[in-house]
Coordinates of C-alpha atoms in Angstrom, one line a residue:
Chain A
M196 CA 96.3 -15.0 20.3
R197 CA 98.0 -12.2 21.7
V198 CA 95.3 -12.2 24.4
H199 CA 95.3 -15.5 25.0
F200 CA 99.2 -15.5 25.6
A201 CA 99.1 -12.7 27.7
V202 CA 96.4 -14.8 30.2
Y203 CA 98.4 -17.6 29.8
A204 CA 101.4 -15.6 31.5
R205 CA 99.6 -14.7 33.9
G206 CA 98.4 -18.0 34.6
L207 CA 101.5 -19.0 34.7
R208 CA 102.6 -16.2 37.7
R209 CA 99.9 -16.6 39.7
H210 CA 100.9 -20.0 40.4
S211 CA 104.6 -18.7 40.9
T212 CA 103.1 -16.4 43.5
Y213 CA 102.5 -19.3 45.7
R214 CA 106.5 -20.8 46.2
A215 CA 106.2 -22.7 49.7
A216 CA 103.0 -24.6 48.0
T217 CA 105.2 -25.6 45.1
V218 CA 107.7 -27.3 47.8
A219 CA 105.6 -29.0 49.5
G220 CA 103.7 -30.2 46.1
V221 CA 107.0 -31.9 45.4
L222 CA 107.2 -33.1 48.6
T223 CA 104.1 -34.9 48.5
N224 CA 104.3 -36.2 45.1
S225 CA 107.9 -37.4 45.7
V226 CA 107.0 -39.4 49.0
F227 CA 103.9 -41.1 47.1
G228 CA 105.2 -41.6 44.2
A229 CA 108.2 -43.5 46.1
I230 CA 105.3 -45.4 48.3
N231 CA 103.6 -46.8 45.1
A232 CA 107.0 -47.4 43.4
M233 CA 108.2 -49.9 45.9
V234 CA 104.6 -50.8 46.6
L235 CA 104.9 -52.1 43.0
L236 CA 108.5 -53.2 43.6
A237 CA 107.3 -55.8 45.6
V238 CA 104.2 -56.6 42.9
F239 CA 107.3 -57.2 40.4
A240 CA 109.9 -58.9 42.8
A241 CA 107.0 -61.8 43.3
R242 CA 105.6 -61.9 38.8
P243 CA 109.1 -59.8 37.4
R244 CA 106.6 -59.6 33.9
I245 CA 103.2 -58.9 33.9
N246 CA 102.0 -58.3 30.5
G247 CA 104.9 -56.7 28.6
Y248 CA 105.7 -54.4 31.9
D249 CA 108.6 -55.3 34.0
A250 CA 109.6 -53.4 37.2
T251 CA 111.3 -50.6 36.1
D252 CA 108.2 -49.9 33.2
A253 CA 105.9 -49.9 36.3
V254 CA 108.5 -47.4 38.4
T255 CA 109.0 -45.0 35.2
Q256 CA 105.0 -45.0 35.1
V257 CA 104.5 -44.1 38.5
F258 CA 106.8 -40.9 38.3
V259 CA 106.0 -40.0 35.2
G260 CA 102.1 -40.0 36.9
Q261 CA 103.5 -38.2 39.9
M262 CA 105.0 -35.3 37.2
L263 CA 101.7 -35.0 35.0
I264 CA 99.7 -34.7 38.6
T265 CA 100.3 -30.8 38.4
V266 CA 99.9 -30.4 34.1
T267 CA 96.5 -32.7 34.2
M268 CA 95.2 -32.5 37.5
I269 CA 93.6 -36.2 37.2
I270 CA 94.1 -36.2 41.1
S271 CA 91.6 -33.2 41.6
I272 CA 88.8 -34.9 43.9
A273 CA 87.1 -30.7 44.5
P274 CA 86.8 -28.3 41.5
S275 CA 90.7 -27.9 39.9
L276 CA 89.7 -24.6 38.0
D277 CA 88.6 -21.7 39.4
L278 CA 86.0 -21.6 36.7
A279 CA 83.3 -24.3 39.2
E280 CA 83.4 -22.6 41.6
R281 CA 82.5 -19.0 39.7
I282 CA 79.8 -21.0 38.0
R283 CA 78.7 -21.7 41.6
T284 CA 78.9 -18.3 43.2
G285 CA 77.6 -16.9 39.8
E286 CA 81.2 -15.0 39.7
I287 CA 81.0 -16.2 36.2
A288 CA 78.5 -13.7 35.4
S289 CA 82.3 -11.3 35.2
D290 CA 83.9 -14.1 32.4
L291 CA 81.4 -13.9 29.9
L292 CA 81.0 -10.2 29.2
R293 CA 84.6 -10.2 28.7
P294 CA 84.8 -10.0 24.3
V295 CA 86.9 -13.8 24.4
S296 CA 85.7 -16.8 24.3
L297 CA 84.8 -18.8 28.0
Q298 CA 86.7 -22.1 27.2
G299 CA 89.9 -19.8 25.3
W300 CA 90.4 -17.8 28.0
W301 CA 90.1 -20.6 30.7
L302 CA 92.2 -22.7 28.2
A303 CA 94.8 -20.1 28.2
Q304 CA 95.1 -19.3 31.8
D305 CA 95.1 -23.5 32.7
L306 CA 97.9 -23.7 30.5
G307 CA 99.8 -21.2 32.1
R308 CA 99.4 -22.8 35.3
A309 CA 100.0 -27.1 33.7
T310 CA 103.2 -24.8 32.2
F311 CA 104.1 -23.8 35.9
G312 CA 103.4 -27.2 38.0
L313 CA 105.0 -29.3 34.8
V314 CA 108.3 -27.1 35.6
F315 CA 109.0 -26.5 38.8
R316 CA 106.8 -29.2 40.1
G317 CA 106.4 -32.1 37.7
L318 CA 110.2 -32.2 36.1
P319 CA 112.1 -32.0 40.2
T320 CA 109.4 -35.2 41.2
F321 CA 110.8 -36.8 38.4
L322 CA 114.3 -36.3 39.2
V323 CA 113.7 -37.6 42.3
G324 CA 112.2 -40.5 41.1
V325 CA 115.4 -40.7 38.2
V326 CA 117.8 -40.8 41.7
L327 CA 116.1 -42.7 44.3
F328 CA 115.0 -45.5 41.7
D329 CA 115.7 -46.8 38.1
V330 CA 113.7 -44.9 36.5
V331 CA 113.9 -44.6 32.0
I332 CA 114.5 -41.6 30.9
P333 CA 113.7 -40.5 27.4
D334 CA 116.5 -41.3 25.1
G335 CA 117.7 -39.4 22.5
V336 CA 116.3 -35.8 21.2
G337 CA 113.4 -37.1 19.3
R338 CA 111.6 -39.2 22.1
S339 CA 111.9 -36.7 24.3
L340 CA 109.8 -33.8 22.2
V341 CA 107.5 -36.7 21.1
F342 CA 106.9 -37.2 24.6
L343 CA 106.6 -34.0 25.4
A344 CA 104.2 -33.5 22.4
S345 CA 102.1 -36.4 24.6
V346 CA 102.8 -34.5 28.0
F347 CA 100.9 -30.8 26.0
L348 CA 98.3 -33.5 24.9
A349 CA 98.0 -34.6 28.2
A350 CA 97.5 -31.1 29.4
L351 CA 94.7 -30.1 26.8
I352 CA 92.5 -33.3 27.3
G353 CA 93.1 -32.3 31.5
F354 CA 92.1 -28.9 30.8
A355 CA 89.3 -30.3 28.9
L356 CA 87.3 -32.9 31.5
R357 CA 87.7 -30.2 34.3
Y358 CA 86.2 -27.7 31.9
L359 CA 83.6 -29.9 31.0
Y360 CA 83.1 -30.7 35.0
S361 CA 82.4 -27.2 35.4
L362 CA 80.1 -26.9 32.8
C363 CA 78.1 -29.5 34.6
G364 CA 77.4 -26.5 37.1
F365 CA 75.4 -24.8 35.0
W366 CA 72.8 -28.0 34.6
M367 CA 73.4 -29.3 38.5
L368 CA 74.0 -26.0 40.4
D369 CA 77.0 -27.2 41.8
S370 CA 79.8 -29.8 40.2
R371 CA 81.0 -30.9 43.3
G372 CA 79.7 -34.4 43.3
V373 CA 81.2 -34.6 39.4
W374 CA 84.2 -33.7 40.6
A375 CA 84.5 -36.4 43.5
I376 CA 83.7 -39.5 41.2
N377 CA 86.7 -37.9 38.8
G378 CA 88.9 -37.7 42.1
L379 CA 88.2 -41.2 42.9
V380 CA 87.8 -43.2 39.5
G381 CA 89.9 -40.8 37.4
P382 CA 93.3 -42.1 38.8
V383 CA 92.7 -45.8 38.7
I384 CA 91.1 -46.2 35.2
A385 CA 94.3 -43.7 33.8
G386 CA 97.0 -46.3 35.1
M387 CA 98.2 -43.3 37.9
L388 CA 97.6 -45.9 40.4
L389 CA 98.4 -49.1 38.7
P390 CA 98.9 -48.7 35.4
L391 CA 96.6 -50.2 33.0
A392 CA 99.4 -53.6 32.3
L393 CA 98.7 -54.4 36.2
F394 CA 94.4 -55.1 34.9
P395 CA 93.3 -58.3 33.3
P396 CA 94.5 -57.6 29.4
T397 CA 90.4 -57.1 27.8
I398 CA 89.5 -54.5 30.5
G399 CA 93.0 -52.5 30.1
D400 CA 93.1 -52.8 26.1
M401 CA 89.5 -50.5 26.6
L402 CA 90.3 -48.4 29.5
R403 CA 93.5 -47.5 27.1
L404 CA 91.6 -46.2 24.0
L405 CA 89.7 -43.4 26.8
P406 CA 90.6 -40.0 28.0
W407 CA 91.7 -40.5 30.9
A408 CA 94.5 -42.6 29.6
C409 CA 95.7 -40.2 27.2
M410 CA 97.1 -38.4 31.0
V411 CA 99.2 -41.0 32.0
Q412 CA 99.4 -44.3 30.8
I413 CA 99.7 -43.6 27.1
P414 CA 102.5 -40.7 28.0
A415 CA 103.9 -43.4 30.3
E416 CA 104.0 -45.8 27.3
I417 CA 105.5 -42.9 24.7
L418 CA 108.2 -42.1 27.2
L419 CA 109.0 -46.0 27.6
G420 CA 109.0 -46.4 23.6
K421 CA 106.4 -49.6 23.9
D422 CA 105.2 -50.7 20.3
D423 CA 101.9 -52.2 21.2
L424 CA 99.9 -48.4 21.9
P425 CA 96.9 -48.0 19.8
G426 CA 97.5 -47.5 16.2
G427 CA 101.2 -48.5 17.0
G428 CA 103.7 -47.1 18.8
A429 CA 104.3 -43.6 19.5
L430 CA 102.6 -41.8 16.5
G431 CA 99.4 -43.8 17.0
G432 CA 99.5 -42.5 20.9
L433 CA 99.7 -39.4 19.6
A434 CA 97.2 -39.8 17.6
L435 CA 94.8 -41.1 20.1
Q436 CA 95.3 -38.3 22.7
G437 CA 94.9 -35.4 19.6
L438 CA 91.9 -37.2 18.8
W439 CA 90.8 -37.0 22.2
A440 CA 91.4 -33.4 22.8
A441 CA 90.0 -32.2 19.5
V442 CA 86.4 -34.1 20.7
L443 CA 86.5 -32.7 24.5
L444 CA 87.2 -29.3 23.2
G445 CA 85.1 -29.1 20.5
A446 CA 82.6 -30.7 23.3
G447 CA 83.7 -28.1 25.7
T448 CA 82.8 -25.3 22.9
Y449 CA 78.9 -26.6 22.1
L450 CA 78.4 -27.0 25.4
T451 CA 79.4 -23.6 26.2
S452 CA 77.6 -22.0 23.8
V453 CA 74.4 -24.1 25.1
A454 CA 74.4 -23.1 29.2
T455 CA 74.8 -19.3 28.3
R456 CA 71.5 -19.3 25.8
R457 CA 69.8 -22.0 28.4
A458 CA 71.2 -22.0 31.4
V459 CA 70.6 -19.2 34.5
I460 CA 73.7 -17.2 36.3
Q461 CA 73.0 -17.9 39.9
G462 CA 73.2 -14.8 42.6
G463 CA 71.3 -11.4 42.7
Chain B
M124 CA 72.8 19.3 39.8
T125 CA 69.6 17.6 40.8
S126 CA 67.1 19.5 41.6
N127 CA 65.9 21.1 37.9
A128 CA 67.7 18.9 36.0
I129 CA 66.3 17.9 32.8
I130 CA 66.7 14.7 30.3
R131 CA 69.0 15.3 27.8
T132 CA 67.3 15.0 24.7
D133 CA 70.2 14.0 22.7
P134 CA 68.9 13.4 19.3
G135 CA 71.2 10.5 18.2
E136 CA 69.9 6.9 18.0
P137 CA 68.8 5.5 21.7
I138 CA 71.6 3.9 23.4
I139 CA 69.3 1.5 25.0
E140 CA 66.6 0.0 23.3
V141 CA 64.0 -2.1 25.6
V142 CA 60.3 -3.4 24.0
D143 CA 58.1 -5.4 26.1
L144 CA 61.1 -7.6 28.2
G145 CA 60.4 -10.2 30.1
R146 CA 62.1 -13.2 32.0
D147 CA 60.3 -16.3 33.9
F148 CA 62.1 -18.5 35.5
V149 CA 61.2 -21.9 35.7
L150 CA 61.5 -23.2 40.4
S151 CA 61.8 -26.6 41.2
E152 CA 60.5 -26.6 44.9
G153 CA 59.8 -29.3 48.0
P154 CA 61.2 -32.3 48.5
F155 CA 63.5 -34.6 46.5
L156 CA 60.6 -37.2 44.9
R157 CA 57.8 -34.5 45.3
R158 CA 59.2 -31.7 43.7
T159 CA 57.0 -29.1 42.0
R160 CA 58.2 -26.9 39.4
R161 CA 56.8 -23.6 39.2
T162 CA 57.0 -20.4 36.7
V163 CA 57.7 -17.1 38.4
T164 CA 58.3 -13.8 36.5
A165 CA 60.9 -11.9 37.3
V166 CA 60.8 -9.0 34.6
R167 CA 57.6 -9.0 32.6
D168 CA 56.6 -6.3 29.6
L169 CA 59.6 -3.6 30.4
T170 CA 59.7 -0.5 27.4
F171 CA 62.1 1.8 27.5
T172 CA 65.1 3.5 26.0
V173 CA 68.2 5.5 26.9
R174 CA 69.8 8.0 25.4
P175 CA 73.8 8.7 24.6
G176 CA 74.8 10.8 27.4
E177 CA 72.0 9.9 30.0
I178 CA 73.1 8.8 33.6
V179 CA 69.9 6.6 34.5
G180 CA 69.6 4.8 38.0
C181 CA 67.5 2.1 38.3
L182 CA 66.0 1.3 41.6
G183 CA 63.6 -1.1 43.3
P184 CA 63.8 -3.8 46.3
N185 CA 66.3 -7.2 46.4
G186 CA 64.2 -9.3 44.2
A187 CA 61.9 -6.6 41.5
G188 CA 64.0 -7.5 38.2
K189 CA 66.6 -5.4 38.3
S190 CA 69.6 -7.5 38.3
S191 CA 67.9 -9.7 35.7
T192 CA 66.7 -6.3 33.8
M193 CA 71.0 -5.7 33.8
K194 CA 72.0 -9.6 32.7
M195 CA 69.7 -9.4 30.1
L196 CA 70.9 -5.6 28.8
T197 CA 74.6 -7.0 28.7
G198 CA 73.8 -10.8 27.2
I199 CA 74.1 -12.8 29.6
L200 CA 70.5 -13.9 30.6
T201 CA 68.4 -14.9 27.2
P202 CA 64.9 -13.3 27.2
T203 CA 61.8 -15.1 27.3
S204 CA 60.2 -12.2 25.6
G205 CA 60.1 -9.1 23.8
R206 CA 63.3 -7.5 22.2
A207 CA 66.7 -5.4 23.6
R208 CA 69.7 -3.6 21.7
V209 CA 72.1 -2.1 23.1
A210 CA 74.7 -0.2 21.0
G211 CA 72.7 -1.2 17.7
M212 CA 73.2 -5.3 18.9
E213 CA 71.2 -7.8 20.2
P214 CA 72.6 -8.7 23.3
A215 CA 72.3 -12.4 24.3
R216 CA 73.6 -13.7 20.2
Q217 CA 76.1 -11.1 20.0
R218 CA 77.5 -11.0 23.7
T219 CA 80.8 -10.9 22.7
R220 CA 81.0 -8.3 20.1
L221 CA 78.9 -6.3 22.7
A222 CA 81.3 -6.6 25.4
R223 CA 83.7 -4.6 23.2
E224 CA 81.2 -2.0 23.5
I225 CA 80.4 -1.9 27.5
G226 CA 81.9 -1.4 30.2
V227 CA 80.0 -3.6 33.2
V228 CA 80.6 -3.9 37.3
F229 CA 78.7 -6.1 39.6
G230 CA 79.4 -4.0 42.6
Q231 CA 79.7 -7.5 44.7
R232 CA 82.1 -9.4 42.1
T233 CA 85.3 -9.0 40.6
T234 CA 87.1 -8.9 37.3
L235 CA 90.7 -8.9 38.6
W236 CA 92.7 -11.8 39.0
W237 CA 93.0 -12.4 43.2
D238 CA 96.9 -13.4 43.1
L239 CA 98.1 -10.2 40.7
P240 CA 99.1 -6.7 41.3
L241 CA 96.0 -4.9 40.1
R242 CA 98.7 -3.5 37.4
D243 CA 98.6 -6.8 35.6
S244 CA 94.7 -6.9 35.3
L245 CA 94.6 -3.3 33.9
A246 CA 97.3 -4.2 31.3
L247 CA 95.9 -7.3 30.3
T248 CA 93.0 -4.8 29.0
R249 CA 94.5 -3.8 26.6
H250 CA 95.0 -7.3 24.7
L251 CA 91.0 -7.8 25.9
Y252 CA 89.7 -5.0 23.8
R253 CA 92.8 -4.7 21.4
V254 CA 93.3 -1.2 22.6
P255 CA 96.4 0.7 21.0
G256 CA 99.1 0.8 23.5
R257 CA 99.9 4.5 23.8
A258 CA 95.6 5.1 24.3
H259 CA 95.9 2.8 26.8
A260 CA 99.0 3.9 28.6
E261 CA 97.1 7.5 28.5
R262 CA 94.0 6.3 29.6
L263 CA 95.5 4.5 32.9
A264 CA 97.7 7.9 33.6
E265 CA 94.5 9.4 33.7
L266 CA 92.2 6.9 35.5
T267 CA 95.2 6.6 38.4
E268 CA 94.5 9.8 38.7
L269 CA 91.5 10.6 39.1
L270 CA 90.3 7.3 41.1
E271 CA 94.1 7.6 42.8
L272 CA 95.2 4.4 42.1
G273 CA 98.3 4.9 42.5
P274 CA 99.3 4.1 45.9
F275 CA 98.1 0.0 45.4
L276 CA 98.9 -0.4 41.5
D277 CA 101.6 -3.0 42.7
T278 CA 99.4 -4.7 45.7
P279 CA 97.7 -7.5 44.6
V280 CA 94.3 -7.5 44.8
R281 CA 93.8 -9.8 47.3
Q282 CA 95.2 -7.6 49.4
L283 CA 93.5 -4.3 48.4
S284 CA 90.5 -2.7 50.8
L285 CA 87.0 -3.3 48.9
G286 CA 86.7 0.5 48.0
Q287 CA 90.3 0.2 46.6
R288 CA 89.0 -3.0 44.8
M289 CA 86.0 -1.5 44.0
R290 CA 87.8 2.2 42.2
G291 CA 89.9 -0.6 40.5
D292 CA 87.4 -2.8 39.3
I293 CA 86.0 0.7 37.5
T294 CA 88.7 0.9 35.7
A295 CA 89.2 -1.8 34.1
A296 CA 85.5 -1.5 33.2
L297 CA 86.4 2.3 31.4
L298 CA 89.8 1.2 30.1
H299 CA 88.8 0.9 26.6
A300 CA 86.8 3.8 26.7
P301 CA 83.0 2.5 26.2
R302 CA 79.7 3.9 24.8
L303 CA 78.3 2.5 28.1
L304 CA 79.2 1.9 31.7
V305 CA 76.2 -0.3 33.4
L306 CA 77.1 -0.5 37.3
D307 CA 75.7 -2.7 39.2
E308 CA 75.6 -1.0 42.7
P309 CA 79.0 0.1 42.2
T310 CA 79.1 1.1 45.5
I311 CA 77.6 -1.5 48.0
G312 CA 79.5 -1.5 51.2
L313 CA 81.6 1.3 50.8
D314 CA 82.7 4.1 53.1
V315 CA 81.8 7.9 52.7
V316 CA 84.9 8.8 50.4
S317 CA 85.3 6.2 48.5
K318 CA 81.9 6.8 47.3
S319 CA 82.2 10.2 47.1
T320 CA 85.1 9.6 45.2
I321 CA 83.7 7.4 42.9
R322 CA 80.6 9.1 42.3
D323 CA 82.8 12.6 41.3
F324 CA 84.8 10.6 39.1
L325 CA 81.4 9.0 36.9
L326 CA 80.3 12.4 36.7
R327 CA 83.1 13.6 35.1
T328 CA 83.0 10.6 32.8
N329 CA 79.7 11.2 31.6
S330 CA 80.2 14.7 31.0
E331 CA 83.4 14.8 29.8
R332 CA 83.7 11.9 27.2
G333 CA 79.7 11.3 26.9
T334 CA 79.6 8.1 28.5
T335 CA 76.3 7.0 29.2
I336 CA 75.5 5.8 32.5
L337 CA 73.4 2.6 34.0
I338 CA 73.2 2.2 37.5
T339 CA 71.3 -0.2 39.7
T340 CA 71.8 1.1 43.4
H341 CA 70.0 0.7 46.7
D342 CA 72.4 4.2 48.0
L343 CA 70.4 6.8 47.3
G344 CA 73.0 9.6 47.4
D345 CA 74.1 7.5 44.5
V346 CA 70.9 8.7 42.7
E347 CA 70.9 11.7 44.0
R348 CA 73.8 12.6 43.5
L349 CA 74.8 11.2 39.9
C350 CA 70.5 10.4 38.4
E351 CA 68.9 12.7 36.2
R352 CA 66.3 10.7 35.1
V353 CA 65.1 7.3 37.4
M354 CA 63.8 4.4 36.9
V355 CA 61.7 2.4 39.7
I356 CA 61.4 -1.6 38.6
D357 CA 58.9 -3.6 41.0
H358 CA 57.8 -6.7 40.6
G359 CA 59.7 -7.0 37.5
R360 CA 57.6 -3.9 36.4
L361 CA 58.9 -0.4 35.2
V362 CA 56.5 1.6 38.1
F363 CA 58.2 4.7 36.9
D364 CA 60.6 6.8 34.7
G365 CA 61.2 10.6 34.8
A366 CA 63.3 12.9 36.7
L367 CA 64.2 12.5 40.1
P368 CA 62.1 15.9 40.8
R369 CA 59.3 14.2 38.9
L370 CA 59.6 11.1 41.4
R371 CA 59.3 13.2 44.3
A372 CA 56.1 15.0 43.5
A373 CA 55.2 12.0 42.2
V374 CA 54.5 10.9 46.0
P375 CA 54.5 13.6 48.1
T376 CA 56.3 13.4 50.9
P377 CA 56.5 16.3 53.9
R378 CA 59.7 17.8 55.0
M379 CA 60.5 16.6 58.5
L380 CA 61.5 19.1 61.7
V381 CA 63.9 17.6 63.8
V382 CA 63.9 19.7 67.1
D383 CA 66.0 18.9 70.3
L384 CA 64.7 20.5 73.3
A385 CA 66.7 22.0 76.5
S386 CA 64.5 18.6 78.3
A387 CA 62.2 16.6 77.7
S388 CA 58.6 17.8 77.7
G389 CA 55.1 16.6 76.2
E390 CA 54.1 16.8 72.3
I391 CA 54.8 20.0 71.0
E392 CA 52.0 21.9 69.4
V393 CA 51.6 24.3 66.9
T394 CA 49.7 24.6 63.5
G395 CA 51.2 23.5 60.3
A396 CA 52.9 20.9 61.7
R397 CA 52.5 17.4 63.2
T398 CA 54.7 15.9 66.0
V399 CA 55.1 12.2 64.8
R400 CA 57.7 11.4 67.2
V401 CA 59.1 11.8 70.9
E402 CA 62.3 10.8 72.0
G403 CA 63.3 11.9 75.5
P404 CA 63.6 15.5 74.4
R405 CA 63.7 14.9 70.4
Q406 CA 60.9 15.8 68.3
W407 CA 59.9 14.7 64.8
L408 CA 57.2 17.5 63.8
E409 CA 55.8 16.6 60.1
L410 CA 55.7 19.9 58.4
R411 CA 52.5 20.9 56.5
D412 CA 52.9 24.8 56.5
N413 CA 55.9 27.2 56.1
P414 CA 58.9 25.9 57.5
A415 CA 60.1 29.2 58.6
R416 CA 57.1 30.3 60.2
V417 CA 56.7 26.8 61.8
I418 CA 60.1 27.3 63.7
A419 CA 59.0 30.6 64.7
E420 CA 56.9 29.8 66.6
V421 CA 58.3 26.8 67.9
T422 CA 61.2 28.8 69.4
R423 CA 59.2 30.9 70.7
E424 CA 56.8 29.2 72.5
H425 CA 59.7 26.5 73.7
E426 CA 63.5 26.1 75.0
V427 CA 65.3 24.8 71.8
V428 CA 68.7 23.4 71.7
D429 CA 68.6 22.7 68.1
L430 CA 67.0 22.3 65.0
T431 CA 67.3 20.2 62.0
L432 CA 65.0 20.0 59.0
R433 CA 64.8 17.0 56.8
E434 CA 63.8 16.7 53.2
P435 CA 61.6 13.7 51.7
D436 CA 65.1 11.3 51.1
I437 CA 64.5 9.5 48.0
E438 CA 63.9 6.3 50.2
A439 CA 60.8 7.4 51.3
V440 CA 59.1 8.1 48.4
V441 CA 60.7 5.0 46.4
S442 CA 59.4 3.0 49.3
S443 CA 55.9 4.0 48.7
L444 CA 55.6 3.9 45.7
Y445 CA 56.5 0.1 46.4
R446 CA 54.2 -0.2 48.2
G447 CA 51.2 0.9 45.6
A448 CA 52.6 -1.6 42.9
D449 CA 50.7 -5.5 42.5
P450 CA 51.0 -8.0 44.4
V451 CA 53.8 -10.8 43.5
E452 CA 52.2 -12.3 40.2
E453 CA 53.2 -15.7 38.7
A454 CA 53.0 -16.5 35.4
G455 CA 51.3 -19.9 36.1
S456 CA 51.6 -22.9 38.3
R457 CA 52.0 -26.2 37.6

């Protein structure tokens, strides 16, 4: 456990060395969020209520999505976990020679990265949204804590999915194709590009049950206090996220052991 | 150190025990729709033991199966046949436990954190291997001094030179005082000074701590300076296993006399030597007789500016072993 905390701290510090990139990231996320928000405002100006969402809900979700980009890395069209590149080049050999589980090591490091991303990139971006638009902020400590728990679970799911994408490299030699599909499809089915409420209800309800929605749509609905979540209310949302986190991390553990037993480390 | 070193026969349990170890790879070849599968044997019927405290050099051409063997010994590659025991454990099945007992350096890879100061990566090993704080601090101080890490401990790894990074990697592999150190081409791409620092350090670690060292290399200086025992692997088989002088004796290669004459002339003709190469005023003579006599004769007959006597280098010895080995064999084609 102490080693994981030490790895977490290094993951956090590693990213703090890239200050200019962080500032540029806040700017990019804010501008993109603003454009996305204005498009949605135009849509809601034509039709003020769509499947239970109004303009404020939609704009809030846009900025929740922008805030969670660096937490979940949901828009990655290229490997956003160094593990993928290390499997491709064979550097993974060094990782496997550490006396700790591979997934635990990368999870600790990625949560470090996610924490840095949330505090120094996500929250500033969200604040820009609050200043420029009519955005809902959590009312009270209770809802803030529930939202924070949801963000944490979103980070776990974001990691677990990217860990699985990376592992594909053991069988496919190169996981970049998988990442490209993620970058294309992920943001759409997560409710990041458009709130899932704007989809036809049957499709939207189906997508909300998938892990990708657990990274944007569900946290946004928890923040907004929507009570038609799967399972009803915020606790149902958290339960869905927790379930996916457990399933995906479990799959990661299993596939790691299969990969390291059967697959071949590349490079001499 | 090298000429008449004998293999230490420590009565303890072998630290590495390998019996009939083999590994096949299945390769897919050809264009997309007409892909064929072919099984290639990278390592076959490897049997050897290494006793605690030995320094063993593992030589062989690229693709001979050295790396595959190292991977199987460290547990990151599962053998297809045979078995291996390292530090009393089965590497592939007990990889993470074994990792506590051994230190591994792959010369072309790094375990250090690219973006952080070297010190951070080294501090992490304390938690990774659960080394008590004081022991860790003492060991770090010792390694810092021996490998001269002081000037760059606080430099981010991405700014280190290759030699500095390698010294950092070796430190990271040794901070938990492993019983076995596995080095895969540790001096690749390094300058003479860095190589020499690392070699001296390895010798010292071996003699003072009794650390067993298994090293693969193409650098024959590494072998001559470090290894009492040499294993030559070719086409996945062990073609030689024994002391370095025995390797030389197994494949006799003559000494070479390089003569620089005052001016270019025809081939030197002396008894007991044969001129094998002429380049302007410089000539190479393969000795078959007492060098002193040949030198005396050459200097008497010719105006000599300079003379060098070259020992057969291990490279020549090993390459003549490679040439004697069987051609590539495949386990079967489908």
